[in-house]
Amino acid sequence: MNFRTDLAIERCEIFGEKAVSGVETEVFEAHKSKITRIEVTDCEGEKAIGKPIGRYVTVEVAPFAEHAQFIDDSLYAVTEEIRRIIPPTGSVLVAGLGNIRITPDALGPKCASMIFATRHIKGELLRATGLGNLRNVSAFATGVMGETGAEAGERIKGAVQVLMPDFVITVDALAARSAERLGRTVQMCNTGIVPGSGVGNSRQEISRRTIGVPVISIGVPTVVDAAAFVADCKGDESSISESGFGMMVTPKEVDLMIERASKLTALAINCALQPEISPEDMLILTA
Amino acid sequence: MNFRTDLAIERCEIFGEKAVSGVETEVFEAHKSKITRIEVTDCEGEKAIGKPIGRYVTVEVAPFAEHAQFIDDSLYAVTEEIRRIIPPTGSVLVAGLGNIRITPDALGPKCASMIFATRHIKGELLRATGLGNLRNVSAFATGVMGETGAEAGERIKGAVQVLMPDFVITVDALAARSAERLGRTVQMCNTGIVPGSGVGNSRQEISRRTIGVPVISIGVPTVVDAAAFVADCKGDESSISESGFGMMVTPKEVDLMIERASKLTALAINCALQPEISPEDMLILTA
Amino acid sequence: MNFRTDLAIERCEIFGEKAVSGVETEVFEAHKSKITRIEVTDCEGEKAIGKPIGRYVTVEVAPFAEHAQFIDDSLYAVTEEIRRIIPPTGSVLVAGLGNIRITPDALGPKCASMIFATRHIKGELLRATGLGNLRNVSAFATGVMGETGAEAGERIKGAVQVLMPDFVITVDALAARSAERLGRTVQMCNTGIVPGSGVGNSRQEISRRTIGVPVISIGVPTVVDAAAFVADCKGDESSISESGFGMMVTPKEVDLMIERASKLTALAINCALQPEISPEDMLILTA
Amino acid sequence: MNFRTDLAIERCEIFGEKAVSGVETEVFEAHKSKITRIEVTDCEGEKAIGKPIGRYVTVEVAPFAEHAQFIDDSLYAVTEEIRRIIPPTGSVLVAGLGNIRITPDALGPKCASMIFATRHIKGELLRATGLGNLRNVSAFATGVMGETGAEAGERIKGAVQVLMPDFVITVDALAARSAERLGRTVQMCNTGIVPGSGVGNSRQEISRRTIGVPVISIGVPTVVDAAAFVADCKGDESSISESGFGMMVTPKEVDLMIERASKLTALAINCALQPEISPEDMLILTA
């Protein structure tokens, strides 16, 4: 089955109101944002929505209004959910996936460049800055295979073997079914990622199984596959098996959307990782 | 009537095989490329296809294969048609329209940055380089109103008043109806441009009437309006009056497409303006 | 005489403690910053320091510490001095000079891209945003002659003829004599600018005389001319007449310096122009 | 002893005409370029010039004239020397060192982005392109520690463990003593690199010892340390022990220099690695 979406929440929607065996869903509101926690509990659930056993959380944030503040309810909601899904302690490697030269695919590398890397800040300096208790963080963008000759997964695996983080966070642009979700939904899960799976161009899986440490994946949908878009508009699901045309649908304001989503994601990750630093100070530290 | 395309050739296609009064069309092949010359000869033609009286030429170039040469049949075909549509002599200002930060809209500014500007190269230097007979060329990107506070047309008008070129060439990314045309069609016309008209976001007209000198407009389609895309897929023209969703459709390889199209367009303009310099030398001069 | 510095304050220093006829100097502290106001009052002063009759203000800001806040004493000091030197009302065009691809020369274009342009925001929208009383601002980067074929001055002149601002603000990277001033001094004057004069590569003057409206020039020194640097180290002024080697001296952290200086300058200009918007809100509006 | 230069040739020059024990030098001309091969043969030589036992080759290329061709004598000379110093067969990882946001430090990352990566091109595709016999190449930029939290050496080590290349090529911007060498000298050696050593900011050594496979290092000098520059101008070597001021000296045309040097280096590496592809075809493949 071809879902043409990376979002667990959209895959569940296919089943409508009816309960899906092996999939538990909880919806609530916090910080003025709608939060949906989906738990895939067994193989039946795995098969139904095509996602491995694990936890999938979606935060629907306020629309990125043109002049929105960065430190607002959305940030608090995303930060809180990230903090809940990552290990409470331990060092981390943040890897930005995707192609920085394709605007809707640039979320990962842009976000990686705004992560507050701390792994190299040692003893004296730490004390001098008064940041005694920083979590050990490293960060980089994986680049794309056409330019590096290596899969994103290989780049992460190599880094993990040398930097030896306790876990990995990947950040990637996702594909959604609904254009309304673009730039307005943050999904996070504890099962890793198969990059490109939402647009029919699957790459090597990046997960505990392939990398050796837990992988938390965070993403924001930035495109709708053109075939899925048409099928939705037609209201005819069967047509989705078509080619996809090699085309994608994005908002006309895609550059603004990516800019805001990268900043929100990076700031939320930074705040989730370093709870002792206030969002205001973090914004300054990484500006 | 809302055509949702900037291409004269696509607007003519609506009428199918039947002759349109006030519109003359000639199709032929040259340099292995299909060339269509459309002449809007009177008000009736103007009304039928929603384009002012004048000449519209479309060159359908070979698909931008991943490792295509830059100096090939496509280049010769485009260069030749540009040379036919511009005044044979006189100084020129090349203006790149569009937003460099939105990949599919970056054609204009990218192209402008590759134009071989010569206006500042004076006497001695000209002789020293052996380029005695250069046409006087200036070039810039107009920027976007949200950032400059000025319309592209105002930016061009101001430059024309000081630099006093004999004519202007604008370069802009266009909207097409057919996804197959994206990145593979070069349109040029001698009637100027209303930027954004193909995506329902019209800006100030840029033409002899508003600028005071002839305006040749060159463009390459890089997006399909999402509403038009759906209407086409549905085969239901009436649905096109819908919103357009603020969404656009682009190829997944949009960065590569823009890169190639910008280079082809810039090189063809440079070669059309300076016929004494070979394409090979021009490529080196502007690399 | 070759001063090899764009800073009026450094040209005065040559005369040491001794009074210079036609040059009045006032030094004081405000917002923890040292402020020097130099008034060139007649031709004698003009000749002595090689700067036209007019006002030159230097604000020496706190060193850009790595994690400095943007909204601090330095910002207040620079904003206040800009507000004093610009006309109290009227529309303005902000022009960023320099080459965005050469790090130490990128101050102008980077700053221009952060200016809050308002000229296109009209009636309804203004009321809707609650920003009823915005000063009319347009902004752009002039580009460099090697790429555009036009002088920065010509680009500004053309824009002024169409946009008709009441005055112009130019922003440019400057040359200093003392390496310690790099990135830490903001100079503003009401006499316009001769771009490149500090590094021996003078371009067309940009001033009321050439442009037709008052020109306020704001700049931050980012390089020291290599010949001046060596002469200073040798303590031998006579050697400065040498070539200059076509070389410049910059801090190793030049990217960080340019980033901070562009942001400070842009934010101070924005705040000086729109006093009804707080620095905090302005930061968000232009982020 | 502080040499303040990364170039073996400049360290030898300190000894003037006199023979240095443990250092053998051969100078000749090929492809209109001056080539110097220095062999450090024992510990005495190692101590004298502060470079480990091994081979250091310098190619002095023609000045990068503004409109130089890319495929010329300089390219042939550099390609040939690279081909002589790398293993004749085997897979390779090319790592670009340095900070892409500081113009004179951007050589490595810019070069890495132009390397023809082939590792991911498999069977069918290879045959289809007629490039049956490609050497296996991967490439990436290491990023800088302040942003990634990891040393360049750690990034390379991790990649080597997963991609398992037979050897590594590093590309980095170097420091020279003589401003005349900037952008005009290519140094390559078979002993790896200690990044930043030429500007007094040493990072982790990248060599067979630390990485586990042979490391060929290629570099072009792009800066002179300000302290060294002054000492040279003064003709007073003793003063070089001074601070260095945290300043560097670069040509005013630094962006053009970096652009040309990155392209030359990348094209030469690509041609040295894939001798069956002509320089002309390689230029097109990586354009």
PDB file of N, CA and C in Angstrom, chain C residues 42-105:
ATOM      1  N   ASP C  42      34.756  74.397   8.075  1.00  0.00           N
ATOM      2  CA  ASP C  42      35.161  75.235   6.940  1.00  0.00           C
ATOM      3  C   ASP C  42      36.169  74.509   6.052  1.00  0.00           C
ATOM      4  N   CYS C  43      36.621  75.214   5.003  1.00  0.00           N
ATOM      5  CA  CYS C  43      37.506  74.597   4.026  1.00  0.00           C
ATOM      6  C   CYS C  43      38.830  74.180   4.636  1.00  0.00           C
ATOM      7  N   GLU C  44      39.257  74.929   5.620  1.00  0.00           N
ATOM      8  CA  GLU C  44      40.514  74.573   6.253  1.00  0.00           C
ATOM      9  C   GLU C  44      40.413  73.197   6.918  1.00  0.00           C
ATOM     10  N   GLY C  45      39.312  73.013   7.635  1.00  0.00           N
ATOM     11  CA  GLY C  45      39.085  71.709   8.258  1.00  0.00           C
ATOM     12  C   GLY C  45      38.947  70.625   7.206  1.00  0.00           C
ATOM     13  N   GLU C  46      38.260  70.948   6.150  1.00  0.00           N
ATOM     14  CA  GLU C  46      38.060  70.022   5.042  1.00  0.00           C
ATOM     15  C   GLU C  46      39.398  69.529   4.495  1.00  0.00           C
ATOM     16  N   LYS C  47      40.294  70.496   4.357  1.00  0.00           N
ATOM     17  CA  LYS C  47      41.599  70.163   3.789  1.00  0.00           C
ATOM     18  C   LYS C  47      42.424  69.342   4.776  1.00  0.00           C
ATOM     19  N   ALA C  48      42.304  69.722   6.071  1.00  0.00           N
ATOM     20  CA  ALA C  48      43.129  69.053   7.082  1.00  0.00           C
ATOM     21  C   ALA C  48      42.831  67.565   7.170  1.00  0.00           C
ATOM     22  N   ILE C  49      41.554  67.219   7.171  1.00  0.00           N
ATOM     23  CA  ILE C  49      41.254  65.789   7.364  1.00  0.00           C
ATOM     24  C   ILE C  49      40.683  65.138   6.100  1.00  0.00           C
ATOM     25  N   GLY C  50      40.630  65.895   5.024  1.00  0.00           N
ATOM     26  CA  GLY C  50      40.216  65.282   3.760  1.00  0.00           C
ATOM     27  C   GLY C  50      38.781  64.793   3.755  1.00  0.00           C
ATOM     28  N   LYS C  51      37.916  65.487   4.476  1.00  0.00           N
ATOM     29  CA  LYS C  51      36.489  65.144   4.522  1.00  0.00           C
ATOM     30  C   LYS C  51      35.688  66.423   4.319  1.00  0.00           C
ATOM     31  N   PRO C  52      34.603  66.384   3.550  1.00  0.00           N
ATOM     32  CA  PRO C  52      33.831  67.599   3.292  1.00  0.00           C
ATOM     33  C   PRO C  52      33.187  68.185   4.556  1.00  0.00           C
ATOM     34  N   ILE C  53      32.887  69.468   4.490  1.00  0.00           N
ATOM     35  CA  ILE C  53      32.206  70.158   5.586  1.00  0.00           C
ATOM     36  C   ILE C  53      30.946  69.399   5.975  1.00  0.00           C
ATOM     37  N   GLY C  54      30.790  69.156   7.271  1.00  0.00           N
ATOM     38  CA  GLY C  54      29.617  68.418   7.720  1.00  0.00           C
ATOM     39  C   GLY C  54      29.891  67.744   9.053  1.00  0.00           C
ATOM     40  N   ARG C  55      28.995  66.836   9.429  1.00  0.00           N
ATOM     41  CA  ARG C  55      29.062  66.202  10.742  1.00  0.00           C
ATOM     42  C   ARG C  55      29.457  64.723  10.628  1.00  0.00           C
ATOM     43  N   TYR C  56      30.374  64.315  11.497  1.00  0.00           N
ATOM     44  CA  TYR C  56      30.848  62.925  11.534  1.00  0.00           C
ATOM     45  C   TYR C  56      30.747  62.428  12.961  1.00  0.00           C
ATOM     46  N   VAL C  57      29.947  61.395  13.177  1.00  0.00           N
ATOM     47  CA  VAL C  57      29.761  60.872  14.525  1.00  0.00           C
ATOM     48  C   VAL C  57      30.279  59.438  14.583  1.00  0.00           C
ATOM     49  N   THR C  58      31.036  59.167  15.635  1.00  0.00           N
ATOM     50  CA  THR C  58      31.549  57.812  15.820  1.00  0.00           C
ATOM     51  C   THR C  58      31.025  57.258  17.131  1.00  0.00           C
ATOM     52  N   VAL C  59      30.439  56.072  17.075  1.00  0.00           N
ATOM     53  CA  VAL C  59      30.019  55.392  18.297  1.00  0.00           C
ATOM     54  C   VAL C  59      30.912  54.172  18.465  1.00  0.00           C
ATOM     55  N   GLU C  60      31.630  54.131  19.574  1.00  0.00           N
ATOM     56  CA  GLU C  60      32.467  52.959  19.845  1.00  0.00           C
ATOM     57  C   GLU C  60      31.676  52.013  20.723  1.00  0.00           C
ATOM     58  N   VAL C  61      31.293  50.892  20.155  1.00  0.00           N
ATOM     59  CA  VAL C  61      30.390  49.988  20.862  1.00  0.00           C
ATOM     60  C   VAL C  61      31.195  48.938  21.609  1.00  0.00           C
ATOM     61  N   ALA C  62      30.519  48.224  22.476  1.00  0.00           N
ATOM     62  CA  ALA C  62      31.169  47.152  23.214  1.00  0.00           C
ATOM     63  C   ALA C  62      31.647  46.111  22.213  1.00  0.00           C
ATOM     64  N   PRO C  63      32.751  45.410  22.529  1.00  0.00           N
ATOM     65  CA  PRO C  63      33.196  44.347  21.620  1.00  0.00           C
ATOM     66  C   PRO C  63      32.076  43.335  21.397  1.00  0.00           C
ATOM     67  N   PHE C  64      31.962  42.869  20.165  1.00  0.00           N
ATOM     68  CA  PHE C  64      30.924  41.880  19.878  1.00  0.00           C
ATOM     69  C   PHE C  64      31.318  40.556  20.523  1.00  0.00           C
ATOM     70  N   ALA C  65      31.020  40.418  21.779  1.00  0.00           N
ATOM     71  CA  ALA C  65      31.329  39.161  22.453  1.00  0.00           C
ATOM     72  C   ALA C  65      30.542  38.071  21.758  1.00  0.00           C
ATOM     73  N   GLU C  66      31.017  36.879  21.888  1.00  0.00           N
ATOM     74  CA  GLU C  66      30.446  35.816  21.066  1.00  0.00           C
ATOM     75  C   GLU C  66      28.947  35.650  21.294  1.00  0.00           C
ATOM     76  N   HIS C  67      28.516  35.809  22.515  1.00  0.00           N
ATOM     77  CA  HIS C  67      27.101  35.557  22.781  1.00  0.00           C
ATOM     78  C   HIS C  67      26.347  36.808  23.196  1.00  0.00           C
ATOM     79  N   ALA C  68      26.766  37.937  22.640  1.00  0.00           N
ATOM     80  CA  ALA C  68      26.149  39.196  23.035  1.00  0.00           C
ATOM     81  C   ALA C  68      24.670  39.215  22.704  1.00  0.00           C
ATOM     82  N   GLN C  69      23.931  39.945  23.456  1.00  0.00           N
ATOM     83  CA  GLN C  69      22.546  40.238  23.147  1.00  0.00           C
ATOM     84  C   GLN C  69      22.497  41.267  22.035  1.00  0.00           C
ATOM     85  N   PHE C  70      21.431  41.273  21.265  1.00  0.00           N
ATOM     86  CA  PHE C  70      21.328  42.296  20.245  1.00  0.00           C
ATOM     87  C   PHE C  70      20.717  43.590  20.789  1.00  0.00           C
ATOM     88  N   ILE C  71      19.885  43.430  21.782  1.00  0.00           N
ATOM     89  CA  ILE C  71      19.220  44.609  22.313  1.00  0.00           C
ATOM     90  C   ILE C  71      19.929  45.015  23.595  1.00  0.00           C
ATOM     91  N   ASP C  72      20.918  45.886  23.445  1.00  0.00           N
ATOM     92  CA  ASP C  72      21.725  46.271  24.591  1.00  0.00           C
ATOM     93  C   ASP C  72      22.143  47.736  24.456  1.00  0.00           C
ATOM     94  N   ASP C  73      23.082  48.150  25.284  1.00  0.00           N
ATOM     95  CA  ASP C  73      23.499  49.550  25.290  1.00  0.00           C
ATOM     96  C   ASP C  73      24.008  50.003  23.927  1.00  0.00           C
ATOM     97  N   SER C  74      24.785  49.160  23.266  1.00  0.00           N
ATOM     98  CA  SER C  74      25.334  49.546  21.963  1.00  0.00           C
ATOM     99  C   SER C  74      24.210  49.934  21.014  1.00  0.00           C
ATOM    100  N   LEU C  75      23.175  49.101  20.986  1.00  0.00           N
ATOM    101  CA  LEU C  75      22.050  49.389  20.089  1.00  0.00           C
ATOM    102  C   LEU C  75      21.417  50.734  20.421  1.00  0.00           C
ATOM    103  N   TYR C  76      21.196  50.989  21.703  1.00  0.00           N
ATOM    104  CA  TYR C  76      20.569  52.257  22.078  1.00  0.00           C
ATOM    105  C   TYR C  76      21.440  53.441  21.677  1.00  0.00           C
ATOM    106  N   ALA C  77      22.746  53.299  21.876  1.00  0.00           N
ATOM    107  CA  ALA C  77      23.666  54.388  21.542  1.00  0.00           C
ATOM    108  C   ALA C  77      23.661  54.658  20.042  1.00  0.00           C
ATOM    109  N   VAL C  78      23.752  53.609  19.240  1.00  0.00           N
ATOM    110  CA  VAL C  78      23.797  53.798  17.786  1.00  0.00           C
ATOM    111  C   VAL C  78      22.461  54.340  17.281  1.00  0.00           C
ATOM    112  N   THR C  79      21.366  53.792  17.783  1.00  0.00           N
ATOM    113  CA  THR C  79      20.045  54.248  17.364  1.00  0.00           C
ATOM    114  C   THR C  79      19.880  55.744  17.623  1.00  0.00           C
ATOM    115  N   GLU C  80      20.284  56.152  18.814  1.00  0.00           N
ATOM    116  CA  GLU C  80      20.106  57.545  19.200  1.00  0.00           C
ATOM    117  C   GLU C  80      20.893  58.481  18.294  1.00  0.00           C
ATOM    118  N   GLU C  81      22.124  58.112  17.985  1.00  0.00           N
ATOM    119  CA  GLU C  81      22.946  58.978  17.132  1.00  0.00           C
ATOM    120  C   GLU C  81      22.416  58.996  15.697  1.00  0.00           C
ATOM    121  N   ILE C  82      21.916  57.859  15.215  1.00  0.00           N
ATOM    122  CA  ILE C  82      21.309  57.858  13.868  1.00  0.00           C
ATOM    123  C   ILE C  82      20.101  58.787  13.861  1.00  0.00           C
ATOM    124  N   ARG C  83      19.280  58.668  14.909  1.00  0.00           N
ATOM    125  CA  ARG C  83      18.074  59.499  14.960  1.00  0.00           C
ATOM    126  C   ARG C  83      18.417  60.988  14.964  1.00  0.00           C
ATOM    127  N   ARG C  84      19.541  61.333  15.571  1.00  0.00           N
ATOM    128  CA  ARG C  84      19.951  62.745  15.611  1.00  0.00           C
ATOM    129  C   ARG C  84      20.448  63.248  14.260  1.00  0.00           C
ATOM    130  N   ILE C  85      21.027  62.362  13.476  1.00  0.00           N
ATOM    131  CA  ILE C  85      21.677  62.831  12.242  1.00  0.00           C
ATOM    132  C   ILE C  85      20.760  62.764  11.021  1.00  0.00           C
ATOM    133  N   ILE C  86      19.684  61.986  11.079  1.00  0.00           N
ATOM    134  CA  ILE C  86      18.763  61.916   9.940  1.00  0.00           C
ATOM    135  C   ILE C  86      17.677  62.977  10.067  1.00  0.00           C
ATOM    136  N   PRO C  87      17.070  63.384   8.946  1.00  0.00           N
ATOM    137  CA  PRO C  87      15.916  64.275   9.015  1.00  0.00           C
ATOM    138  C   PRO C  87      14.822  63.649   9.880  1.00  0.00           C
ATOM    139  N   PRO C  88      14.125  64.467  10.698  1.00  0.00           N
ATOM    140  CA  PRO C  88      13.163  63.904  11.661  1.00  0.00           C
ATOM    141  C   PRO C  88      11.955  63.258  10.995  1.00  0.00           C
ATOM    142  N   THR C  89      11.636  63.680   9.778  1.00  0.00           N
ATOM    143  CA  THR C  89      10.493  63.081   9.077  1.00  0.00           C
ATOM    144  C   THR C  89      10.884  62.876   7.619  1.00  0.00           C
ATOM    145  N   GLY C  90       9.975  62.270   6.870  1.00  0.00           N
ATOM    146  CA  GLY C  90      10.207  62.095   5.439  1.00  0.00           C
ATOM    147  C   GLY C  90      10.550  60.663   5.083  1.00  0.00           C
ATOM    148  N   SER C  91      10.336  60.327   3.812  1.00  0.00           N
ATOM    149  CA  SER C  91      10.590  58.969   3.324  1.00  0.00           C
ATOM    150  C   SER C  91      12.071  58.785   3.056  1.00  0.00           C
ATOM    151  N   VAL C  92      12.500  57.520   3.070  1.00  0.00           N
ATOM    152  CA  VAL C  92      13.937  57.235   2.966  1.00  0.00           C
ATOM    153  C   VAL C  92      14.191  56.002   2.106  1.00  0.00           C
ATOM    154  N   LEU C  93      15.298  56.055   1.394  1.00  0.00           N
ATOM    155  CA  LEU C  93      15.800  54.890   0.663  1.00  0.00           C
ATOM    156  C   LEU C  93      17.101  54.468   1.336  1.00  0.00           C
ATOM    157  N   VAL C  94      17.178  53.202   1.763  1.00  0.00           N
ATOM    158  CA  VAL C  94      18.409  52.684   2.359  1.00  0.00           C
ATOM    159  C   VAL C  94      19.136  51.858   1.303  1.00  0.00           C
ATOM    160  N   ALA C  95      20.376  52.218   0.989  1.00  0.00           N
ATOM    161  CA  ALA C  95      21.133  51.516  -0.043  1.00  0.00           C
ATOM    162  C   ALA C  95      22.345  50.835   0.560  1.00  0.00           C
ATOM    163  N   GLY C  96      22.449  49.526   0.372  1.00  0.00           N
ATOM    164  CA  GLY C  96      23.592  48.766   0.872  1.00  0.00           C
ATOM    165  C   GLY C  96      24.662  48.678  -0.197  1.00  0.00           C
ATOM    166  N   LEU C  97      25.854  49.191   0.098  1.00  0.00           N
ATOM    167  CA  LEU C  97      26.955  49.169  -0.869  1.00  0.00           C
ATOM    168  C   LEU C  97      27.911  48.012  -0.575  1.00  0.00           C
ATOM    169  N   GLY C  98      28.581  47.528  -1.607  1.00  0.00           N
ATOM    170  CA  GLY C  98      29.624  46.523  -1.398  1.00  0.00           C
ATOM    171  C   GLY C  98      29.275  45.200  -2.045  1.00  0.00           C
ATOM    172  N   ASN C  99      30.207  44.280  -1.928  1.00  0.00           N
ATOM    173  CA  ASN C  99      30.133  42.996  -2.627  1.00  0.00           C
ATOM    174  C   ASN C  99      29.762  41.890  -1.652  1.00  0.00           C
ATOM    175  N   ILE C 100      28.591  41.318  -1.809  1.00  0.00           N
ATOM    176  CA  ILE C 100      28.122  40.324  -0.839  1.00  0.00           C
ATOM    177  C   ILE C 100      28.979  39.065  -0.859  1.00  0.00           C
ATOM    178  N   ARG C 101      29.762  38.864  -1.911  1.00  0.00           N
ATOM    179  CA  ARG C 101      30.564  37.648  -1.996  1.00  0.00           C
ATOM    180  C   ARG C 101      31.955  37.767  -1.392  1.00  0.00           C
ATOM    181  N   ILE C 102      32.326  38.989  -0.962  1.00  0.00           N
ATOM    182  CA  ILE C 102      33.592  39.159  -0.242  1.00  0.00           C
ATOM    183  C   ILE C 102      33.235  39.440   1.208  1.00  0.00           C
ATOM    184  N   THR C 103      33.520  38.500   2.104  1.00  0.00           N
ATOM    185  CA  THR C 103      33.034  38.612   3.481  1.00  0.00           C
ATOM    186  C   THR C 103      33.207  40.009   4.080  1.00  0.00           C
ATOM    187  N   PRO C 104      34.408  40.595   4.115  1.00  0.00           N
ATOM    188  CA  PRO C 104      34.539  41.887   4.794  1.00  0.00           C
ATOM    189  C   PRO C 104      33.868  43.046   4.052  1.00  0.00           C
ATOM    190  N   ASP C 105      33.406  42.814   2.828  1.00  0.00           N
ATOM    191  CA  ASP C 105      32.738  43.874   2.068  1.00  0.00           C
ATOM    192  C   ASP C 105      31.218  43.675   2.058  1.00  0.00           C
TER     193      ASP C 105
END
